[in-house]
Amino acid sequence: MENKWLSEAFRGEVPDFHGRVGWQCPSNIALVKYWGKKGKQIPQNPSISFTLSECCTETFVEFEKADRFGFNFFFEGKEKPAFGAKIEKFLMDNQAFFPFINQLNLKVESRNSFPHSSGIASSASSMSAFVMCLMEIESLLTGPSTGSGTLTKASYFSRLASGSAARSVFPKMALWGATEGYQGSSDEYAVSLADDIHPVFKTYHDSILIVSGETKSVSSRAGHALMEGNPYAPARYAQANENIKNLLTALKSGDLDTFINITESEALQLHALMMCSNPSFILMKPNTLNLINEIRTFRNETKIPLCFTLDAGPNVHLLYPEQEADKVEYYIKTVLADYCDRERWIADRVGDGPKKLLR
Ligand code: PMV
């Protein structure tokens, strides 16, 4: 695949042109977690995620012909070179795929739909939104590419920019990482699961309970690296592969009990791995545990099939189907919000993937 996209790259003279393109891309929340990588952003195990709807990045790229590569990055209206450094590095490291950038001046403007200091990671949404813009600029040079391969290519490049971003370009649900359980799956890009899931999962809500809006004390890059010396890593990768197989079956049949069991176990394993790395670290806060206990008690008492997952941080993602939304939202407002930072939570749900912006 790499060769296909390398050979497709536009290597000609960029015409005297300029313009502006824009894309909105969502964040995603993993159910089976990607934690540990090798080589060039190759996951140690496959992962599965819900694509979100409300937590998005909007990116516009203004481009014009130039003698050499030029790059400016604006975040929420202000020039922020440090925020753009990851994109610039991605472009420099992967010039072979985008040689035309050396004849372009790029002005990137990005903003997130989710509030500042909400502890929501933006690299998946921001990197995939930038990649969609870059591919659109390329298509202005080469002629539009068509067909399903476009999103696969977007996923491949998003992965090079930020691993989990590979999953953000597909609607509903995505699988990233090669597994025998799914034909066509790959370590190099994600694939859509939208046609292989029970309709109930397309209605899922993700209410993000903000326990703390502080930025993470340990970056995910450092966390992945610590898996290299983690004595439990081989067992973890075996377990993740098993969980992928069983979750794929449960997603197809609509088996909510298995879904809940795997999703919660994966969230706790992710944090357990952090706690047994060397050096170890803890990203949960006391209210993360209080919420987990509340949610489990509520599920046992009411039989409502809600469950939690965690990202690499203290916030709790509460997952439940649309048919339970009224009851669960009442429960959030009356009970769970008390454990949140200033009673903050974000009502998100499964979404439809990237959107082209017209302005
Ligand atoms: O894409 P990265 O390198 O930020 O890693 C993401 C890791 C987790 O968010 C913890 C899990 C996942 O699969 O999204």
Coordinates of N, CA and C in Angstrom, one line a residue, residues 149-265:
G149 N -11.4 4.2 -1.5 CA -10.0 4.2 -1.3 C -9.6 5.6 -0.7
T150 N -10.3 6.6 -0.9 CA -10.0 7.9 -0.4 C -9.9 8.0 1.1
L151 N -10.9 7.4 1.8 CA -10.8 7.4 3.2 C -9.8 6.5 3.8
T152 N -9.5 5.4 3.0 CA -8.4 4.5 3.5 C -7.1 5.3 3.4
K153 N -6.9 6.0 2.3 CA -5.7 6.8 2.2 C -5.6 7.9 3.3
A154 N -6.7 8.5 3.6 CA -6.8 9.5 4.7 C -6.5 8.9 6.0
S155 N -6.9 7.6 6.2 CA -6.7 6.9 7.5 C -5.2 6.6 7.6
Y156 N -4.6 6.2 6.5 CA -3.2 5.8 6.4 C -2.3 7.1 6.8
F157 N -2.6 8.2 6.2 CA -1.8 9.4 6.5 C -2.1 9.9 7.9
S158 N -3.4 9.8 8.4 CA -3.7 10.2 9.7 C -3.0 9.4 10.7
R159 N -2.8 8.1 10.5 CA -2.1 7.2 11.4 C -0.6 7.7 11.5
L160 N 0.0 8.1 10.4 CA 1.4 8.6 10.4 C 1.5 9.8 11.3
A161 N 0.4 10.6 11.3 CA 0.4 11.9 12.0 C 0.1 11.6 13.5
S162 N -0.8 10.7 13.8 CA -1.1 10.4 15.2 C -1.9 9.1 15.3
G163 N -1.4 8.1 15.8 CA -2.0 6.7 15.7 C -3.5 6.7 15.7
S164 N -4.1 7.1 16.8 CA -5.5 6.9 16.9 C -6.3 7.7 15.9
A165 N -5.7 8.7 15.3 CA -6.4 9.6 14.3 C -6.8 8.7 13.1
A166 N -6.1 7.6 12.9 CA -6.4 6.6 11.8 C -7.9 6.2 11.8
R167 N -8.5 6.2 13.1 CA -9.8 5.7 13.2 C -10.9 6.8 13.1
S168 N -10.4 8.1 13.0 CA -11.4 9.2 13.1 C -12.1 9.5 11.7
V169 N -11.6 8.9 10.6 CA -12.1 9.3 9.3 C -13.3 8.5 8.9
F170 N -13.7 7.5 9.7 CA -14.8 6.6 9.3 C -16.0 6.9 10.1
P171 N -17.2 6.9 9.5 CA -18.4 7.0 10.3 C -18.7 5.9 11.3
K172 N -19.4 6.2 12.4 CA -19.9 5.2 13.3 C -18.8 4.5 14.1
M173 N -18.1 3.5 13.5 CA -17.1 2.7 14.2 C -16.0 2.3 13.3
A174 N -14.8 2.2 13.8 CA -13.6 1.8 13.0 C -12.8 0.8 13.8
L175 N -12.1 0.0 13.0 CA -11.1 -1.0 13.5 C -9.8 -0.7 12.9
W176 N -8.8 -0.5 13.7 CA -7.4 -0.3 13.2 C -6.5 -1.4 13.8
G177 N -5.8 -2.0 12.9 CA -4.9 -3.1 13.3 C -5.3 -4.4 12.7
A178 N -4.3 -5.2 12.3 CA -4.6 -6.5 11.6 C -5.1 -7.5 12.6
T179 N -6.2 -8.1 12.2 CA -6.8 -9.2 13.1 C -7.4 -10.2 12.1
E180 N -7.2 -11.5 12.5 CA -7.8 -12.6 11.7 C -9.3 -12.5 11.7
G181 N -9.8 -11.9 12.8 CA -11.3 -11.8 12.9 C -11.9 -10.8 11.9
Y182 N -11.2 -10.1 11.1 CA -11.8 -9.2 10.2 C -11.0 -9.0 8.9
Q183 N -11.6 -9.5 7.8 CA -11.0 -9.5 6.5 C -10.7 -8.0 6.1
G184 N -9.5 -7.8 5.6 CA -9.2 -6.5 5.1 C -8.6 -5.5 6.2
S185 N -8.6 -6.0 7.4 CA -8.0 -5.2 8.5 C -6.5 -5.0 8.3
S186 N -6.0 -3.9 8.8 CA -4.6 -3.6 8.5 C -4.0 -2.9 9.7
D187 N -2.6 -3.0 9.9 CA -1.9 -2.2 10.8 C -1.7 -0.8 10.3
E188 N -1.8 -0.7 9.0 CA -1.4 0.6 8.4 C -2.5 1.6 8.3
Y189 N -3.7 1.2 8.4 CA -4.9 2.1 8.3 C -6.1 1.4 8.9
A190 N -7.1 2.2 9.3 CA -8.3 1.7 9.9 C -9.3 1.3 8.8
V191 N -10.3 0.5 9.1 CA -11.3 0.1 8.2 C -12.7 0.5 8.9
S192 N -13.7 0.7 8.1 CA -15.0 1.1 8.7 C -15.7 -0.2 9.2
L193 N -16.3 -0.1 10.3 CA -17.1 -1.2 10.8 C -18.6 -1.0 10.6
A194 N -18.9 0.2 10.0 CA -20.3 0.6 10.0 C -21.3 -0.4 9.4
D195 N -20.8 -1.2 8.5 CA -21.8 -2.2 7.9 C -21.8 -3.5 8.7
D196 N -21.0 -3.6 9.7 CA -20.9 -4.9 10.4 C -21.3 -4.8 11.9
I197 N -22.1 -3.8 12.2 CA -22.5 -3.6 13.6 C -24.1 -3.6 13.7
H198 N -24.6 -4.1 14.7 CA -26.0 -4.1 15.0 C -26.5 -2.6 15.1
P199 N -27.7 -2.4 14.6 CA -28.2 -1.0 14.6 C -28.1 -0.3 15.9
V200 N -28.2 -1.0 17.0 CA -28.3 -0.4 18.4 C -27.0 0.4 18.6
F201 N -25.9 -0.1 18.0 CA -24.6 0.6 18.3 C -24.5 2.0 17.5
K202 N -25.3 2.1 16.5 CA -25.3 3.4 15.7 C -26.0 4.5 16.5
T203 N -26.8 4.0 17.5 CA -27.5 5.0 18.3 C -26.8 5.4 19.6
Y204 N -25.6 4.9 19.8 CA -25.0 5.1 21.1 C -24.6 6.5 21.5
H205 N -24.9 6.9 22.7 CA -24.5 8.1 23.3 C -23.1 7.9 24.0
D206 N -22.3 9.0 24.0 CA -21.1 9.0 24.9 C -21.2 10.3 25.7
S207 N -21.6 10.2 26.9 CA -21.7 11.4 27.7 C -20.3 11.5 28.5
I208 N -19.6 12.6 28.2 CA -18.2 12.6 28.7 C -18.3 13.4 30.0
L209 N -18.0 12.7 31.1 CA -18.1 13.3 32.5 C -16.7 13.9 32.8
I210 N -16.7 15.2 32.9 CA -15.4 15.9 33.1 C -15.0 15.9 34.6
V211 N -14.1 15.0 34.9 CA -13.6 14.9 36.3 C -12.6 16.0 36.5
S212 N -11.7 16.2 35.5 CA -10.7 17.2 35.6 C -10.4 17.7 34.2
G213 N -10.3 19.0 34.0 CA -9.9 19.6 32.7 C -8.4 19.9 32.6
E214 N -7.7 19.4 33.6 CA -6.2 19.6 33.5 C -5.6 18.8 32.3
T215 N -4.5 19.3 31.7 CA -3.9 18.6 30.7 C -3.2 17.4 31.3
K216 N -3.0 16.3 30.5 CA -2.4 15.1 31.0 C -1.0 15.3 31.6
S217 N -0.6 14.6 32.7 CA 0.7 14.7 33.2 C 1.7 13.8 32.4
V218 N 1.2 12.9 31.7 CA 2.0 12.0 30.9 C 1.4 11.9 29.5
S219 N 2.2 12.2 28.5 CA 1.7 12.2 27.1 C 1.5 10.8 26.6
S220 N 0.6 10.6 25.6 CA 0.4 9.3 25.2 C 1.6 8.7 24.5
R221 N 2.4 9.6 23.9 CA 3.7 9.1 23.3 C 4.6 8.5 24.4
A222 N 4.7 9.1 25.6 CA 5.5 8.6 26.6 C 4.8 7.3 27.2
G223 N 3.5 7.2 27.2 CA 2.8 6.1 27.7 C 3.0 4.9 26.8
H224 N 3.0 5.1 25.5 CA 3.2 4.0 24.5 C 4.6 3.5 24.7
A225 N 5.6 4.4 24.9 CA 7.0 4.0 25.0 C 7.2 3.1 26.3
L226 N 6.5 3.5 27.3 CA 6.7 2.7 28.6 C 6.2 1.2 28.5
M227 N 5.3 1.0 27.5 CA 4.9 -0.4 27.3 C 6.1 -1.3 26.9
E228 N 7.1 -0.7 26.3 CA 8.2 -1.5 25.9 C 8.9 -2.3 27.0
G229 N 8.9 -1.7 28.2 CA 9.6 -2.4 29.3 C 8.5 -3.0 30.3
N230 N 7.3 -2.9 29.9 CA 6.3 -3.4 30.8 C 6.2 -4.9 30.9
P231 N 6.4 -5.6 32.0 CA 6.4 -7.0 32.1 C 5.1 -7.7 31.7
Y232 N 4.0 -6.9 31.7 CA 2.7 -7.5 31.4 C 2.3 -7.3 29.9
A233 N 3.3 -6.6 29.1 CA 2.9 -6.3 27.8 C 2.5 -7.5 26.9
P234 N 3.3 -8.6 26.9 CA 2.9 -9.7 26.1 C 1.5 -10.2 26.4
A235 N 1.2 -10.3 27.7 CA -0.2 -10.8 28.1 C -1.2 -9.8 27.7
R236 N -0.9 -8.5 27.8 CA -1.9 -7.5 27.4 C -2.2 -7.6 25.9
Y237 N -1.2 -7.8 25.0 CA -1.4 -7.8 23.6 C -2.3 -9.1 23.3
A238 N -2.0 -10.2 23.9 CA -2.8 -11.4 23.7 C -4.2 -11.2 24.1
Q239 N -4.4 -10.5 25.3 CA -5.8 -10.2 25.8 C -6.5 -9.3 24.8
A240 N -5.8 -8.3 24.3 CA -6.5 -7.3 23.4 C -6.9 -8.0 22.1
N241 N -6.1 -8.9 21.6 CA -6.5 -9.7 20.4 C -7.8 -10.5 20.7
E242 N -7.8 -11.1 21.8 CA -9.0 -11.9 22.2 C -10.2 -11.0 22.3
N243 N -10.0 -9.9 23.0 CA -11.1 -8.9 23.2 C -11.6 -8.4 21.8
I244 N -10.7 -8.2 20.9 CA -11.2 -7.7 19.5 C -12.1 -8.8 18.9
K245 N -11.6 -10.0 18.9 CA -12.4 -11.1 18.3 C -13.8 -11.2 18.9
N246 N -13.9 -11.2 20.3 CA -15.2 -11.3 21.0 C -16.0 -10.0 20.8
L247 N -15.4 -8.9 20.8 CA -16.2 -7.6 20.6 C -16.7 -7.6 19.2
L248 N -16.0 -8.0 18.2 CA -16.5 -8.0 16.8 C -17.8 -8.8 16.7
T249 N -17.8 -10.0 17.4 CA -19.0 -10.8 17.4 C -20.1 -10.1 18.1
A250 N -19.8 -9.6 19.2 CA -20.9 -8.9 20.0 C -21.4 -7.7 19.3
L251 N -20.6 -7.0 18.6 CA -21.1 -5.8 17.8 C -22.0 -6.2 16.7
K252 N -21.7 -7.3 16.1 CA -22.6 -7.8 15.1 C -23.9 -8.3 15.6
S253 N -23.9 -9.0 16.7 CA -25.2 -9.6 17.1 C -26.0 -8.6 18.0
G254 N -25.3 -7.6 18.5 CA -26.1 -6.7 19.5 C -26.0 -7.2 20.9
D255 N -25.0 -7.9 21.2 CA -24.9 -8.6 22.6 C -24.3 -7.5 23.5
L256 N -25.2 -6.8 24.2 CA -24.8 -5.7 25.1 C -24.0 -6.2 26.3
D257 N -24.3 -7.3 26.8 CA -23.6 -7.8 28.0 C -22.1 -8.0 27.7
T258 N -21.8 -8.6 26.6 CA -20.4 -8.8 26.2 C -19.8 -7.5 25.9
F259 N -20.5 -6.6 25.3 CA -20.0 -5.3 24.9 C -19.6 -4.6 26.2
I260 N -20.5 -4.6 27.2 CA -20.2 -3.9 28.5 C -19.0 -4.5 29.2
N261 N -18.9 -5.9 29.2 CA -17.9 -6.6 29.9 C -16.5 -6.2 29.3
I262 N -16.4 -6.3 27.9 CA -15.1 -6.0 27.3 C -14.8 -4.5 27.4
T263 N -15.7 -3.7 27.2 CA -15.4 -2.2 27.2 C -14.9 -1.8 28.6
E264 N -15.5 -2.2 29.7 CA -15.1 -1.8 31.0 C -13.7 -2.4 31.3
S265 N -13.6 -3.7 31.0 CA -12.3 -4.4 31.3 C -11.2 -3.7 30.5

